[in-house]
Amino acid sequence: MPGSGYENQQLVELLTVVTSCEDRDTATRAAVECAAGALEAEFAAVVVDGRVVASVGFGGSAPDVMATVAPGRAATLDVLGTGKCAAGAARFGDEGTGRLVIARLDLDFTVEEYNLIRGMAKVLGLTLRMLDTLEQERRRRRLMNHLYAVQRALSRRVPLSDVVSLVVDGTRDVLGNGTDTVTVWLGATLTPAAFSGVPAEPATLKPFPTLVAPVHEDGHVAGRLEISRREGAFGPNDEEDLLAFAEHVSLAVTSAKHLHDIHQAMHDSLTGLASRQLFLRDLDDVLADPIGEPVALLFIDLDRFKQVNDTLGHIAGDLVLATAARRIGTVLHPGDLAARLGGDEFAVLLRNADPTDATEVADRLIDTLNEPITTPEGQAEIGASVGIATTTTGTGDPSPHDLLRRADVAMYEAKRSGRNHTVLFADHIFR
Amino acid sequence: MTSQRWMGVGRSAVTDSRDAAAAATAEALAGRSAVLLLVYAAITYDPAELAAGLADAAPGVPVIGCSTHGEIGPDGPRDGSLIVTALGGPGLAVATAATAQVSGRQREAGAEVAACVAEVGDHPYRVLILLTDGLARDQEGILRGAYGVAGARVPLFGGAAADGWRMSGTFQLHGTSVFTNGVVAACLASDAPMGIGVRHGWRPVGEPMIVTESADGRVLQLDDEPALDAYLRRIDAPSDLTADPQELSRFVLNRPLGVQRRSGLEVRNMSTEVDVAGRSIGGGGDLTLGGLTWAMEGDEASVLDASQEACRDAVATLDGRPVIGMLTFSCAACRAVLGDDGIVREHERLAGASGGAPFAGFYTYGEIARTRGIDGFHNQTMVVLALS
């Protein structure tokens, strides 16, 4: 008869069912139903740390009485007024904090059935431990993927706000349980730099458990990364992983600060164009390119700028310089370089440009700079004298300094010969 | 107006749906006021017209019903007819519910209709009658959902609607609403006991097989080989059986599989969804992965004995009170096993067990009876609800 070995077979079925589940919640729910079915019981629950985490036989949540059943088979319950139930419970988990509780109407559990409950609890405990280990491994992998994405973004020097958004999304994915708000607060006033989840209002976050990790900039606290949870508690790895994400916000903030400092050092603060130092460095890089590309360096000196300064004042003069820089930018192509060398002198490096191309660009530059510039103190009318020197990259001759000097010489020739026009460097000028 | 609870049954075989509904309802009511009409109709009827006819004949009376694979009534089993069962009298209360688009949300659907249990007021005895779409998968899910809401003290009873083996679509009725993929339910509450009997006439043959692979309600492997091959070998099927789908279906129909429960073997009918090309089997509910399953055999005598015992079991739980009627739901596959003559003999057994009380039901694509535990879906089984 198939009746013999029934309990063993039910244990195998439970084992097969719960080990085919992919996460803790699914396995727990499956175990509850499987156990109730095997024992033809009306009620079953899994209790962890005194709280029912899965149950069957109750319309909504299981009554507290299910969490009070002590391990053994001698208990009786009246579940929701349904009458006398025999109740059996068995521990599971490393410290015995979990319990599988089964309640059956009118019919006591035999010792074999109680042994089955104990076996099922043991199987559930082992399965949950295995799933926890797998989940930790999956989580570790997700964490590493997110941190790697943040590091790639940092190396590509993407804007700080984008890096912070990556961190927020990653934090939510790795730590979040669907009820969280993740926020990065930055700066002296701790304004929210990015958040995900419920809109971040500090007052509304207070009632919820919150984990916080500091964000540093050059060793000083510069903000914080925090996660607030509406439901459920934080897990043992949450704090450590949050710190890892916060460290990456620190890296991003520090990197952005350095980038800002570098930019400040290498660019003209009035026009935003590259400084002479940066221009020469970039010029050095371009001329070293062995590809053999024709390039042209334009040396631009504004005509009548001193008069503007003298008659309209320095503030108007600064405005004229900034406007001139913007107009220079309008005639350039992507890849071309522009710099303010100092005073009213500018330089432009045109990529892939022969003397004819360079002359055309220079003429357009002169045309645009000839347009009057309106300042609060009055209208400024300037012009430009442009000297051009050309070369081919990868030849090593002339050097960046020599090329700049040639263009400078040509510019003086243009100035000398009547201003507001272009001169292409030739050896006879130099002589 | 009678002062006692009563159950009346009316049948019509006229082809016009509205006329059939009117005639069967009038016969069932016999001038009395009912609290509930249960309707079992051949798939050939127009369900909307039926519903309209019922509403005309018994205005305001709650109605649930469904299509069948043959109708069981006091005057014998028939095809192509309509049976109306009316319940009324003092101490009875009813609440009904329905839900549509059940596939994919079986548990939710079961829970939705079971909410009507809370609407019937305070009576010592309650039962939730469910009529489901027999072509929907995971009938167990519907029952789990219903059980979760109805609770342990409310038995579940009912059947899965059939469509005369067309396997193309059943219907369910709730008032004047018609569903094809729905669940309709009535919670019947009474001051007097109601008893449920569940019996099948199948016994295990030989050694069990292990369900080594299953998915989506289908059994893919038994004993680590294609399920169809292992199954056919176990039931000593002719080697060329799979070449003829009709012969295959006929052969496996009376060789179901059994799954073990604490209180005995339950039957799973694997005849309706055999996949010859994929070598898998399915159809009659879930077989648990990792579980054991037995090939089962039975014959007319054992099936008839089971039908009779189910009636007796149901009546035995009425505390000696007189039976006012019985709902008798049997399986379409059992009907095929019994044949046309066999179902007449089954009717004689039912009539004998009813002690003269009216009884009515239909041949289903699955039977519902939960009295213990959390499970209650059956195949090739007779389920009986006796009323007092």
mmCIF file with all atom_site columns, N, CA and C in Angstrom, chain A residues 105-139:
data_model
loop_
_atom_site.group_PDB
_atom_site.id
_atom_site.type_symbol
_atom_site.label_atom_id
_atom_site.label_alt_id
_atom_site.label_comp_id
_atom_site.label_asym_id
_atom_site.label_entity_id
_atom_site.label_seq_id
_atom_site.pdbx_PDB_ins_code
_atom_site.Cartn_x
_atom_site.Cartn_y
_atom_site.Cartn_z
_atom_site.occupancy
_atom_site.B_iso_or_equiv
_atom_site.pdbx_formal_charge
_atom_site.auth_seq_id
_atom_site.auth_comp_id
_atom_site.auth_asym_id
_atom_site.auth_atom_id
_atom_site.pdbx_PDB_model_num
ATOM 1   N N  . LEU A 1 105 ? -7.385 21.071 12.792 1.00 0.00 ? 105 LEU A N  1
ATOM 2   C CA . LEU A 1 105 ? -8.653 21.007 13.509 1.00 0.00 ? 105 LEU A CA 1
ATOM 3   C C  . LEU A 1 105 ? -8.930 19.590 13.991 1.00 0.00 ? 105 LEU A C  1
ATOM 4   N N  . ASP A 1 106 ? -9.272 19.480 15.226 1.00 0.00 ? 106 ASP A N  1
ATOM 5   C CA . ASP A 1 106 ? -9.882 18.267 15.789 1.00 0.00 ? 106 ASP A CA 1
ATOM 6   C C  . ASP A 1 106 ? -8.997 17.029 15.846 1.00 0.00 ? 106 ASP A C  1
ATOM 7   N N  . LEU A 1 107 ? -7.817 17.050 15.275 1.00 0.00 ? 107 LEU A N  1
ATOM 8   C CA . LEU A 1 107 ? -7.050 15.810 15.125 1.00 0.00 ? 107 LEU A CA 1
ATOM 9   C C  . LEU A 1 107 ? -5.628 16.018 15.622 1.00 0.00 ? 107 LEU A C  1
ATOM 10  N N  . ASP A 1 108 ? -5.243 15.277 16.669 1.00 0.00 ? 108 ASP A N  1
ATOM 11  C CA . ASP A 1 108 ? -3.895 15.418 17.222 1.00 0.00 ? 108 ASP A CA 1
ATOM 12  C C  . ASP A 1 108 ? -2.843 14.897 16.245 1.00 0.00 ? 108 ASP A C  1
ATOM 13  N N  . PHE A 1 109 ? -1.625 15.372 16.412 1.00 0.00 ? 109 PHE A N  1
ATOM 14  C CA . PHE A 1 109 ? -0.516 14.886 15.592 1.00 0.00 ? 109 PHE A CA 1
ATOM 15  C C  . PHE A 1 109 ? 0.067  13.622 16.209 1.00 0.00 ? 109 PHE A C  1
ATOM 16  N N  . THR A 1 110 ? 0.303  12.637 15.358 1.00 0.00 ? 110 THR A N  1
ATOM 17  C CA . THR A 1 110 ? 1.003  11.450 15.829 1.00 0.00 ? 110 THR A CA 1
ATOM 18  C C  . THR A 1 110 ? 2.477  11.788 15.989 1.00 0.00 ? 110 THR A C  1
ATOM 19  N N  . VAL A 1 111 ? 3.202  10.884 16.630 1.00 0.00 ? 111 VAL A N  1
ATOM 20  C CA . VAL A 1 111 ? 4.628  11.150 16.799 1.00 0.00 ? 111 VAL A CA 1
ATOM 21  C C  . VAL A 1 111 ? 5.327  11.160 15.443 1.00 0.00 ? 111 VAL A C  1
ATOM 22  N N  . GLU A 1 112 ? 4.856  10.322 14.505 1.00 0.00 ? 112 GLU A N  1
ATOM 23  C CA . GLU A 1 112 ? 5.452  10.333 13.168 1.00 0.00 ? 112 GLU A CA 1
ATOM 24  C C  . GLU A 1 112 ? 5.199  11.680 12.479 1.00 0.00 ? 112 GLU A C  1
ATOM 25  N N  . GLU A 1 113 ? 4.002  12.187 12.677 1.00 0.00 ? 113 GLU A N  1
ATOM 26  C CA . GLU A 1 113 ? 3.685  13.479 12.054 1.00 0.00 ? 113 GLU A CA 1
ATOM 27  C C  . GLU A 1 113 ? 4.500  14.605 12.686 1.00 0.00 ? 113 GLU A C  1
ATOM 28  N N  . TYR A 1 114 ? 4.691  14.531 13.985 1.00 0.00 ? 114 TYR A N  1
ATOM 29  C CA . TYR A 1 114 ? 5.512  15.557 14.620 1.00 0.00 ? 114 TYR A CA 1
ATOM 30  C C  . TYR A 1 114 ? 6.945  15.472 14.122 1.00 0.00 ? 114 TYR A C  1
ATOM 31  N N  . ASN A 1 115 ? 7.405  14.257 13.934 1.00 0.00 ? 115 ASN A N  1
ATOM 32  C CA . ASN A 1 115 ? 8.748  14.085 13.380 1.00 0.00 ? 115 ASN A CA 1
ATOM 33  C C  . ASN A 1 115 ? 8.825  14.681 11.976 1.00 0.00 ? 115 ASN A C  1
ATOM 34  N N  . LEU A 1 116 ? 7.737  14.539 11.230 1.00 0.00 ? 116 LEU A N  1
ATOM 35  C CA . LEU A 1 116 ? 7.690  15.143 9.895  1.00 0.00 ? 116 LEU A CA 1
ATOM 36  C C  . LEU A 1 116 ? 7.779  16.671 10.004 1.00 0.00 ? 116 LEU A C  1
ATOM 37  N N  . ILE A 1 117 ? 7.057  17.246 10.959 1.00 0.00 ? 117 ILE A N  1
ATOM 38  C CA . ILE A 1 117 ? 7.122  18.703 11.152 1.00 0.00 ? 117 ILE A CA 1
ATOM 39  C C  . ILE A 1 117 ? 8.562  19.121 11.462 1.00 0.00 ? 117 ILE A C  1
ATOM 40  N N  . ARG A 1 118 ? 9.217  18.339 12.341 1.00 0.00 ? 118 ARG A N  1
ATOM 41  C CA . ARG A 1 118 ? 10.607 18.649 12.683 1.00 0.00 ? 118 ARG A CA 1
ATOM 42  C C  . ARG A 1 118 ? 11.515 18.563 11.446 1.00 0.00 ? 118 ARG A C  1
ATOM 43  N N  . GLY A 1 119 ? 11.305 17.511 10.651 1.00 0.00 ? 119 GLY A N  1
ATOM 44  C CA . GLY A 1 119 ? 12.113 17.343 9.439  1.00 0.00 ? 119 GLY A CA 1
ATOM 45  C C  . GLY A 1 119 ? 11.866 18.478 8.449  1.00 0.00 ? 119 GLY A C  1
ATOM 46  N N  . MET A 1 120 ? 10.606 18.862 8.302  1.00 0.00 ? 120 MET A N  1
ATOM 47  C CA . MET A 1 120 ? 10.280 19.950 7.379  1.00 0.00 ? 120 MET A CA 1
ATOM 48  C C  . MET A 1 120 ? 10.915 21.259 7.842  1.00 0.00 ? 120 MET A C  1
ATOM 49  N N  . ALA A 1 121 ? 10.877 21.494 9.142  1.00 0.00 ? 121 ALA A N  1
ATOM 50  C CA . ALA A 1 121 ? 11.496 22.713 9.671  1.00 0.00 ? 121 ALA A CA 1
ATOM 51  C C  . ALA A 1 121 ? 12.992 22.703 9.390  1.00 0.00 ? 121 ALA A C  1
ATOM 52  N N  . LYS A 1 122 ? 13.612 21.536 9.577  1.00 0.00 ? 122 LYS A N  1
ATOM 53  C CA . LYS A 1 122 ? 15.047 21.422 9.332  1.00 0.00 ? 122 LYS A CA 1
ATOM 54  C C  . LYS A 1 122 ? 15.366 21.690 7.856  1.00 0.00 ? 122 LYS A C  1
ATOM 55  N N  . VAL A 1 123 ? 14.579 21.092 6.964  1.00 0.00 ? 123 VAL A N  1
ATOM 56  C CA . VAL A 1 123 ? 14.785 21.296 5.534  1.00 0.00 ? 123 VAL A CA 1
ATOM 57  C C  . VAL A 1 123 ? 14.613 22.775 5.184  1.00 0.00 ? 123 VAL A C  1
ATOM 58  N N  . LEU A 1 124 ? 13.582 23.379 5.750  1.00 0.00 ? 124 LEU A N  1
ATOM 59  C CA . LEU A 1 124 ? 13.353 24.799 5.473  1.00 0.00 ? 124 LEU A CA 1
ATOM 60  C C  . LEU A 1 124 ? 14.542 25.636 5.951  1.00 0.00 ? 124 LEU A C  1
ATOM 61  N N  . GLY A 1 125 ? 15.032 25.320 7.154  1.00 0.00 ? 125 GLY A N  1
ATOM 62  C CA . GLY A 1 125 ? 16.162 26.080 7.693  1.00 0.00 ? 125 GLY A CA 1
ATOM 63  C C  . GLY A 1 125 ? 17.393 25.977 6.810  1.00 0.00 ? 125 GLY A C  1
ATOM 64  N N  . LEU A 1 126 ? 17.698 24.749 6.375  1.00 0.00 ? 126 LEU A N  1
ATOM 65  C CA . LEU A 1 126 ? 18.873 24.558 5.520  1.00 0.00 ? 126 LEU A CA 1
ATOM 66  C C  . LEU A 1 126 ? 18.692 25.269 4.183  1.00 0.00 ? 126 LEU A C  1
ATOM 67  N N  . THR A 1 127 ? 17.488 25.179 3.632  1.00 0.00 ? 127 THR A N  1
ATOM 68  C CA . THR A 1 127 ? 17.226 25.831 2.342  1.00 0.00 ? 127 THR A CA 1
ATOM 69  C C  . THR A 1 127 ? 17.365 27.340 2.462  1.00 0.00 ? 127 THR A C  1
ATOM 70  N N  . LEU A 1 128 ? 16.817 27.901 3.534  1.00 0.00 ? 128 LEU A N  1
ATOM 71  C CA . LEU A 1 128 ? 16.900 29.354 3.696  1.00 0.00 ? 128 LEU A CA 1
ATOM 72  C C  . LEU A 1 128 ? 18.356 29.799 3.860  1.00 0.00 ? 128 LEU A C  1
ATOM 73  N N  . ARG A 1 129 ? 19.150 28.968 4.564  1.00 0.00 ? 129 ARG A N  1
ATOM 74  C CA . ARG A 1 129 ? 20.561 29.327 4.717  1.00 0.00 ? 129 ARG A CA 1
ATOM 75  C C  . ARG A 1 129 ? 21.257 29.315 3.356  1.00 0.00 ? 129 ARG A C  1
ATOM 76  N N  . MET A 1 130 ? 20.952 28.291 2.550  1.00 0.00 ? 130 MET A N  1
ATOM 77  C CA . MET A 1 130 ? 21.548 28.211 1.213  1.00 0.00 ? 130 MET A CA 1
ATOM 78  C C  . MET A 1 130 ? 21.121 29.415 0.365  1.00 0.00 ? 130 MET A C  1
ATOM 79  N N  . LEU A 1 131 ? 19.836 29.756 0.436  1.00 0.00 ? 131 LEU A N  1
ATOM 80  C CA . LEU A 1 131 ? 19.339 30.884 -0.365 1.00 0.00 ? 131 LEU A CA 1
ATOM 81  C C  . LEU A 1 131 ? 19.959 32.199 0.116  1.00 0.00 ? 131 LEU A C  1
ATOM 82  N N  . ASP A 1 132 ? 20.148 32.322 1.432  1.00 0.00 ? 132 ASP A N  1
ATOM 83  C CA . ASP A 1 132 ? 20.781 33.534 1.961  1.00 0.00 ? 132 ASP A CA 1
ATOM 84  C C  . ASP A 1 132 ? 22.199 33.681 1.417  1.00 0.00 ? 132 ASP A C  1
ATOM 85  N N  . THR A 1 133 ? 22.929 32.554 1.381  1.00 0.00 ? 133 THR A N  1
ATOM 86  C CA . THR A 1 133 ? 24.298 32.588 0.871  1.00 0.00 ? 133 THR A CA 1
ATOM 87  C C  . THR A 1 133 ? 24.321 32.992 -0.602 1.00 0.00 ? 133 THR A C  1
ATOM 88  N N  . LEU A 1 134 ? 23.403 32.387 -1.367 1.00 0.00 ? 134 LEU A N  1
ATOM 89  C CA . LEU A 1 134 ? 23.328 32.723 -2.787 1.00 0.00 ? 134 LEU A CA 1
ATOM 90  C C  . LEU A 1 134 ? 22.961 34.186 -2.975 1.00 0.00 ? 134 LEU A C  1
ATOM 91  N N  . GLU A 1 135 ? 22.012 34.656 -2.161 1.00 0.00 ? 135 GLU A N  1
ATOM 92  C CA . GLU A 1 135 ? 21.562 36.037 -2.282 1.00 0.00 ? 135 GLU A CA 1
ATOM 93  C C  . GLU A 1 135 ? 22.700 36.999 -1.939 1.00 0.00 ? 135 GLU A C  1
ATOM 94  N N  . GLN A 1 136 ? 23.505 36.635 -0.925 1.00 0.00 ? 136 GLN A N  1
ATOM 95  C CA . GLN A 1 136 ? 24.636 37.496 -0.575 1.00 0.00 ? 136 GLN A CA 1
ATOM 96  C C  . GLN A 1 136 ? 25.634 37.568 -1.720 1.00 0.00 ? 136 GLN A C  1
ATOM 97  N N  . GLU A 1 137 ? 25.828 36.429 -2.367 1.00 0.00 ? 137 GLU A N  1
ATOM 98  C CA . GLU A 1 137 ? 26.749 36.396 -3.501 1.00 0.00 ? 137 GLU A CA 1
ATOM 99  C C  . GLU A 1 137 ? 26.223 37.260 -4.649 1.00 0.00 ? 137 GLU A C  1
ATOM 100 N N  . ARG A 1 138 ? 24.920 37.103 -4.919 1.00 0.00 ? 138 ARG A N  1
ATOM 101 C CA . ARG A 1 138 ? 24.310 37.921 -5.984 1.00 0.00 ? 138 ARG A CA 1
ATOM 102 C C  . ARG A 1 138 ? 24.401 39.397 -5.637 1.00 0.00 ? 138 ARG A C  1
ATOM 103 N N  . ARG A 1 139 ? 24.173 39.705 -4.365 1.00 0.00 ? 139 ARG A N  1
ATOM 104 C CA . ARG A 1 139 ? 24.215 41.102 -3.932 1.00 0.00 ? 139 ARG A CA 1
ATOM 105 C C  . ARG A 1 139 ? 25.628 41.667 -4.067 1.00 0.00 ? 139 ARG A C  1
#
